[in-house]
CSV table of C-alpha atoms and ligand atoms in Angstrom, one decimal:
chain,number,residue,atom,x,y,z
A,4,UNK,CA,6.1,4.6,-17.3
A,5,UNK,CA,7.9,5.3,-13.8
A,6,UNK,CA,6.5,3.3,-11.4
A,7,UNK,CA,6.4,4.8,-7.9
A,8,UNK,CA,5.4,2.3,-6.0
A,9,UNK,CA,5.4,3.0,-2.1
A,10,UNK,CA,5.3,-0.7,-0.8
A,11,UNK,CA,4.3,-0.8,2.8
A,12,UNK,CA,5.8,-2.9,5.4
A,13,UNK,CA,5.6,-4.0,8.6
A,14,UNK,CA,7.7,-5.1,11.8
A,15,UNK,CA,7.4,-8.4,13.8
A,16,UNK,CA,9.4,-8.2,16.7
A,17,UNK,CA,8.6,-12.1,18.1
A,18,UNK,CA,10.0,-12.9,22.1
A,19,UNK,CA,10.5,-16.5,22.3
A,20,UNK,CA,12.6,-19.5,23.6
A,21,UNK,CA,12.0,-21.0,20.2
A,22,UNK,CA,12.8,-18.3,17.5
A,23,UNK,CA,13.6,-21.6,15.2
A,24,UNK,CA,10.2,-22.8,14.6
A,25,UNK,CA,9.3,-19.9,13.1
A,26,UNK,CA,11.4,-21.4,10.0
A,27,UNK,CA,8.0,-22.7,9.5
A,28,UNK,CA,6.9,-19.4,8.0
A,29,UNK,CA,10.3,-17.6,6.7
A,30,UNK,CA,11.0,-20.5,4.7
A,31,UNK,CA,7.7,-21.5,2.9
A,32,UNK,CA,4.8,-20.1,0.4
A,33,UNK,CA,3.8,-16.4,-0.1
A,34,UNK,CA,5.2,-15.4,3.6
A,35,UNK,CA,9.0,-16.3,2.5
A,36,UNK,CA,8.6,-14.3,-0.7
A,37,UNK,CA,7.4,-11.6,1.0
A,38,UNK,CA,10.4,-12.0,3.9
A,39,UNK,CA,12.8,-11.6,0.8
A,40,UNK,CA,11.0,-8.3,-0.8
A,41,UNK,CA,11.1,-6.9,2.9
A,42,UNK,CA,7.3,-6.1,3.0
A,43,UNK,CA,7.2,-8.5,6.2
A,44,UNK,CA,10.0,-7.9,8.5
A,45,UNK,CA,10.4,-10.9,11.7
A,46,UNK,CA,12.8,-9.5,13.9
A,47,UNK,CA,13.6,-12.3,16.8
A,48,UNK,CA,13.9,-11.5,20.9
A,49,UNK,CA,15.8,-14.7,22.1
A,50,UNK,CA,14.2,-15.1,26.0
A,51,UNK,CA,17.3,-16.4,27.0
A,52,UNK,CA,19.6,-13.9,25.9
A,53,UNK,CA,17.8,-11.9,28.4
A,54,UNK,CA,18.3,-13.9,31.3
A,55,UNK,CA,21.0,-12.7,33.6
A,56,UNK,CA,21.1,-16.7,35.9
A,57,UNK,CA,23.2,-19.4,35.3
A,58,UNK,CA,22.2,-21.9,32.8
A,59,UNK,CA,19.7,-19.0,31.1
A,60,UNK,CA,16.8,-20.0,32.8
A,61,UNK,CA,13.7,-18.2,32.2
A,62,UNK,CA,11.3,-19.9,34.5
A,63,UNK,CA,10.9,-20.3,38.2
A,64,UNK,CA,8.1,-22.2,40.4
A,65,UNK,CA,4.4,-20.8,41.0
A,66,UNK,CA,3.7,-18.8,44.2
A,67,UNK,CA,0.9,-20.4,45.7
A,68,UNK,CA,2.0,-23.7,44.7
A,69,UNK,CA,0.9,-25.9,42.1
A,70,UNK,CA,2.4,-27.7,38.8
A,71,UNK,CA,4.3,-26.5,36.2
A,72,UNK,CA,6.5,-23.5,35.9
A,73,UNK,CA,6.2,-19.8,34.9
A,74,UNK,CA,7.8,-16.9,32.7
A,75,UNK,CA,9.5,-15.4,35.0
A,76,UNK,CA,10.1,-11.6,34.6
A,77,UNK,CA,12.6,-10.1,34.1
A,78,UNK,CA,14.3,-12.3,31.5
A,79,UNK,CA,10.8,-11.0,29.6
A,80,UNK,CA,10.9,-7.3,30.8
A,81,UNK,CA,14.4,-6.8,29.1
A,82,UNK,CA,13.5,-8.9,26.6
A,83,UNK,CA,10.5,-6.2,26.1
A,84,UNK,CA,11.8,-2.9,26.9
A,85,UNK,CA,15.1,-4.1,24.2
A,86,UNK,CA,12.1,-4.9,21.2
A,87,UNK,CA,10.1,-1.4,22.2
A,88,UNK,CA,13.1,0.3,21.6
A,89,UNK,CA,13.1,2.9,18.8
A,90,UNK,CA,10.0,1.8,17.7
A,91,UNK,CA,6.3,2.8,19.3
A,92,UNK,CA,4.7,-0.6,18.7
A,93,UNK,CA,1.6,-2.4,20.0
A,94,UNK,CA,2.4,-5.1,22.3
A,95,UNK,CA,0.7,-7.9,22.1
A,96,UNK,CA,0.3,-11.2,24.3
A,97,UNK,CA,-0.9,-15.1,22.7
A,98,UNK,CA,-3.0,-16.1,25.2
A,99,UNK,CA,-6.4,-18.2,25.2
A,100,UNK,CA,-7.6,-15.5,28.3
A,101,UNK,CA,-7.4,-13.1,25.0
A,102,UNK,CA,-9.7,-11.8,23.0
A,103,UNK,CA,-10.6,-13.8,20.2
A,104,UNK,CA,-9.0,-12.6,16.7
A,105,UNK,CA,-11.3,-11.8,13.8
A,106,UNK,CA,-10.9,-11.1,10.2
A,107,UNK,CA,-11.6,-7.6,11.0
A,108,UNK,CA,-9.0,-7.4,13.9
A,109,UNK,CA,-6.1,-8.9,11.7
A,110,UNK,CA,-7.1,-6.3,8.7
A,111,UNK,CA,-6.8,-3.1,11.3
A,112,UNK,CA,-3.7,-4.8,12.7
A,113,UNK,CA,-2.1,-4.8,8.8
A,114,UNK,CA,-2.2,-1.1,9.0
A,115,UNK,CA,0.9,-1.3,12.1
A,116,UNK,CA,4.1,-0.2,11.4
A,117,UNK,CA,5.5,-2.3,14.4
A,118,UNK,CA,4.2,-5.5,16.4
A,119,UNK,CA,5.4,-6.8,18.8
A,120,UNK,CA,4.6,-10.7,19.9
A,121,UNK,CA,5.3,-12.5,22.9
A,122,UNK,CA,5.3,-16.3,22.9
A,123,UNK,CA,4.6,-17.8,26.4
A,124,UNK,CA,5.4,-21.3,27.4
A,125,UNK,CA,5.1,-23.5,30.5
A,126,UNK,CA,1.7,-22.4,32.6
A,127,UNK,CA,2.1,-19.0,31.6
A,128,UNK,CA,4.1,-15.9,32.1
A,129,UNK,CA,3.9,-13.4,35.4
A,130,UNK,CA,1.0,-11.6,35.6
A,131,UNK,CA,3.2,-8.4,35.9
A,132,UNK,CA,4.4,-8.3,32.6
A,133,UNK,CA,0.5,-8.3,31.6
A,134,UNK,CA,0.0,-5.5,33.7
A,135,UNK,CA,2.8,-3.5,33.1
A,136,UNK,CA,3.9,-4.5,29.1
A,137,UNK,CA,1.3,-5.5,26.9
A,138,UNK,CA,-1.6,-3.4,25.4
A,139,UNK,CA,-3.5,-6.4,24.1
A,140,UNK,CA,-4.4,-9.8,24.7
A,141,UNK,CA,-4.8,-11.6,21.4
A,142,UNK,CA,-6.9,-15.4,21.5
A,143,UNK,CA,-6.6,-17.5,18.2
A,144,UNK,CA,-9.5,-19.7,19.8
A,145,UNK,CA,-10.7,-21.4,22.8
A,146,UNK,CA,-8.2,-24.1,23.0
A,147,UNK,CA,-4.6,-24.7,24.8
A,148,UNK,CA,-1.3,-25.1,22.9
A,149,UNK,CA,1.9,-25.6,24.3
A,150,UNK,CA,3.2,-22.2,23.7
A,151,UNK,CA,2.7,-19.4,21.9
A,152,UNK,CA,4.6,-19.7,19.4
A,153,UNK,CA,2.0,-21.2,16.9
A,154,UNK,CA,-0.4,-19.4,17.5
A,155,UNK,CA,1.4,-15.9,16.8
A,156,UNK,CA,2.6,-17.5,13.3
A,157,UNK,CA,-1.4,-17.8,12.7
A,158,UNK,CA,-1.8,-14.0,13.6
A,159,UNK,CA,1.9,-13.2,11.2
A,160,UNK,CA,-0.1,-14.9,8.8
A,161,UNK,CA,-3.4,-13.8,8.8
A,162,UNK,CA,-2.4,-10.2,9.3
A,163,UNK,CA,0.6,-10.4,6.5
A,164,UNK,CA,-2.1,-11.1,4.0
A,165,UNK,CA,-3.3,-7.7,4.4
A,166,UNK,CA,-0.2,-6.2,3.5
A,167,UNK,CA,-0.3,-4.5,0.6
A,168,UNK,CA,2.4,-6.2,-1.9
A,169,UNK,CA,2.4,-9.6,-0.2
A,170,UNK,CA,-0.8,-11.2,-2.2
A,171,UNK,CA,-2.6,-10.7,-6.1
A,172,UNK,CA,-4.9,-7.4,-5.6
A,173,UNK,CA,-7.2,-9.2,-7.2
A,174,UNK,CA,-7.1,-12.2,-4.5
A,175,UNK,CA,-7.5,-9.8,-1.3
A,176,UNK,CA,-9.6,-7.4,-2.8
A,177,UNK,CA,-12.5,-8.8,-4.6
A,178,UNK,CA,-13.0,-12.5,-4.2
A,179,UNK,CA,-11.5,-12.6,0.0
A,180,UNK,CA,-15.0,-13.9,0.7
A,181,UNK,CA,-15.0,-13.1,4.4
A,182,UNK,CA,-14.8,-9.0,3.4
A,183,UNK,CA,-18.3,-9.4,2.6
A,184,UNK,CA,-19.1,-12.1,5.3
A,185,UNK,CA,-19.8,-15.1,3.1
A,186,UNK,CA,-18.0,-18.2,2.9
A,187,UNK,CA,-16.3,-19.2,-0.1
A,188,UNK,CA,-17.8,-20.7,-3.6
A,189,UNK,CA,-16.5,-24.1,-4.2
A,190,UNK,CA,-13.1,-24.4,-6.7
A,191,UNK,CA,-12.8,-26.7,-9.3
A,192,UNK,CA,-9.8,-27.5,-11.9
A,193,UNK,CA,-9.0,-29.7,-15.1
A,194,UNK,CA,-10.2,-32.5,-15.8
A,195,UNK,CA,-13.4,-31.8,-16.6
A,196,UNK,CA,-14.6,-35.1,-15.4
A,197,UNK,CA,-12.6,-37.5,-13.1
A,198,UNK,CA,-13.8,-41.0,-11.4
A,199,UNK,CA,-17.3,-40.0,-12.7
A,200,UNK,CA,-17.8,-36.6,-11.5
A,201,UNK,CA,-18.4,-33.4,-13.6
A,202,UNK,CA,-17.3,-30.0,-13.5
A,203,UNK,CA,-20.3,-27.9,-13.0
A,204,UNK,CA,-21.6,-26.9,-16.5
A,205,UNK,CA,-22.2,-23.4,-15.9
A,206,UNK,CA,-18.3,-23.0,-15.2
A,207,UNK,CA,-17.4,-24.4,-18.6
A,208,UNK,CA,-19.8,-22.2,-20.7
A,209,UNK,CA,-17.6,-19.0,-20.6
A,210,UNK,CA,-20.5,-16.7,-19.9
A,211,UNK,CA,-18.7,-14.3,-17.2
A,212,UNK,CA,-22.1,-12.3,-15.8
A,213,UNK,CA,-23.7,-16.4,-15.1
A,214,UNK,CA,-20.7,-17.5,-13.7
A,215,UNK,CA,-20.2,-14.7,-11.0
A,216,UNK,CA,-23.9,-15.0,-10.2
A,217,UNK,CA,-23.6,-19.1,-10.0
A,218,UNK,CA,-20.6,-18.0,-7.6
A,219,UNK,CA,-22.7,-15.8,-5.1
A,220,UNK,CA,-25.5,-18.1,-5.4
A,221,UNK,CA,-23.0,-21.1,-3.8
A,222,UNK,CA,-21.3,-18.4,-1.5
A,223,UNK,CA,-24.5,-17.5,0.0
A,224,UNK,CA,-25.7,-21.5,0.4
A,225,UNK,CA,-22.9,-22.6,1.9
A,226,UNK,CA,-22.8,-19.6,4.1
A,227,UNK,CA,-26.4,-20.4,5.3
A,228,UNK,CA,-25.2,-23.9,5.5
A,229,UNK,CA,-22.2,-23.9,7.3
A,230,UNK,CA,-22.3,-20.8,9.0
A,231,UNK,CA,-25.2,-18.7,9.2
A,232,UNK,CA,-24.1,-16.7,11.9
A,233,UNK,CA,-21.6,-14.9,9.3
A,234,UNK,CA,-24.8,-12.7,8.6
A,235,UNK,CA,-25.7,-11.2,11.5
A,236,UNK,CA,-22.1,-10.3,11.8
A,237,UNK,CA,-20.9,-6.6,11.1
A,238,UNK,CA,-17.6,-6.5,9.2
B,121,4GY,N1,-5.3,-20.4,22.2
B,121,4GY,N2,-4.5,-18.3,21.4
B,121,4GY,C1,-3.1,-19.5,22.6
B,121,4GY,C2,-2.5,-20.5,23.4
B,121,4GY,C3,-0.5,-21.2,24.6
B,121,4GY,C4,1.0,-21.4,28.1
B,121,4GY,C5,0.6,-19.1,27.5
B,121,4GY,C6,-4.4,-19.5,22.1
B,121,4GY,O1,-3.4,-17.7,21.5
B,121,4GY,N3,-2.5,-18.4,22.2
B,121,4GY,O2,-3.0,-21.6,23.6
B,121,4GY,N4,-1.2,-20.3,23.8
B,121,4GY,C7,-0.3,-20.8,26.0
B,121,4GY,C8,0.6,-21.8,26.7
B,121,4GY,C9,1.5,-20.1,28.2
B,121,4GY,C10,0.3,-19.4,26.1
């Protein structure tokens, strides 16, 4: 039989100074495999190429005074306005002023055709290019990282396994724990015992309709555990 199999994909267009350290994703695990089938597509906006000074600098001194340096912008506009180009993509801003990303956010953001990312560095990027450029400020927690480069390599991530095509069905459908806001049961693998500790005997007795209720049963302890506000959350 014919399969005709429509595989989605989708666009990362990524504006950065450091377009190398996203190696750590195109060249490792599920994400590189699904580079190669050209589900995920990272397409890279070099901040520098965009700068029109000498020496390709990118940054300039804080009005008002202060440490550090910013984005300047124009390097970034062209940077932007070059990415947006034939494509009508979300733009989106790494920020810790963002809103915080959720499992439900990175699902709805799966269904893009086109993303695009910018990575700030230094204190920050000018304010103008929030106001004018980007339609979303994105928060992977209430930390500070030196850039944003990591941090959108978390949202890649998180969104990509969404994708149709780039993980087992069977793995993002049924058993992705969060889609029913419980935590995971716990995993175990051969040997059945090791320094003294056993595999849980219900695992071992093949008896399917026990074994996904033994499952649940841990999900729902450990959510109540670990994180009982998972219930009260809508999905
Ligand atoms: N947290 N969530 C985050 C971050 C680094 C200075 C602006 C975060 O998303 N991004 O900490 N980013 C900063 C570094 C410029 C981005």
């Amino acid at each position: 039989m014919e399969k005709l199999k429509k595989e989605k994909y989708i666009n990362f267009k990524i504006i950065t100074i450091f377009p190398e350290m996203f190696h750590a994703i195109e060249n490792y695990g599920i994400l590189s495999k699904a580079i190669k089938k050209k589900i995920i597509n990272l397409i890279f906006f070099n901040i520098r190429n965009f700068s029109k000074e000498k020496n390709k600098k990118v940054d300039d001194r804080p009005y008002g005074g202060g440490e550090g340096m910013i984005m300047s912008f124009s390097p970034l506009k062209r940077a932007i306005v070059k990415a947006k180009k034939n494509d009508n993509s979300l733009v989106i801003y790494l920020s810790p002023q963002g809103k915080k990303i959720t499992y439900k956010k990175l699902k709805k953001l799966s269904k893009k055709k086109c993303i695009i990312l910018i990575c700030g560095r230094y204190q920050g990027i000018d304010q103008r290019i929030i106001d004018k450029y980007i339609d979303e400020e994105i928060s992977i927690g209430d930390y500070i990282l030196t850039g944003g480069e990591l941090a959108a390599m978390v949202l890649i991530d998180g969104i990509s396994r969404f994708v149709p095509g780039v993980i087992k069905k069977k793995i993002s459908k049924n058993k992705d724990s969060f889609s029913q806001n419980l935590l995971d049961h716990p995993h175990y693998t051969r040997p059945k015992k090791i320094d003294g500790m056993r595999v849980p005997k219900i695992l071992l007795s093949g008896n399917h309709k026990k074994i996904k209720k033994w499952r649940l049963k841990k999900s729902v302890q450990q959510t109540l555990l670990k994180k009982p506000e998972l219930f009260k959350k809508n999905k």
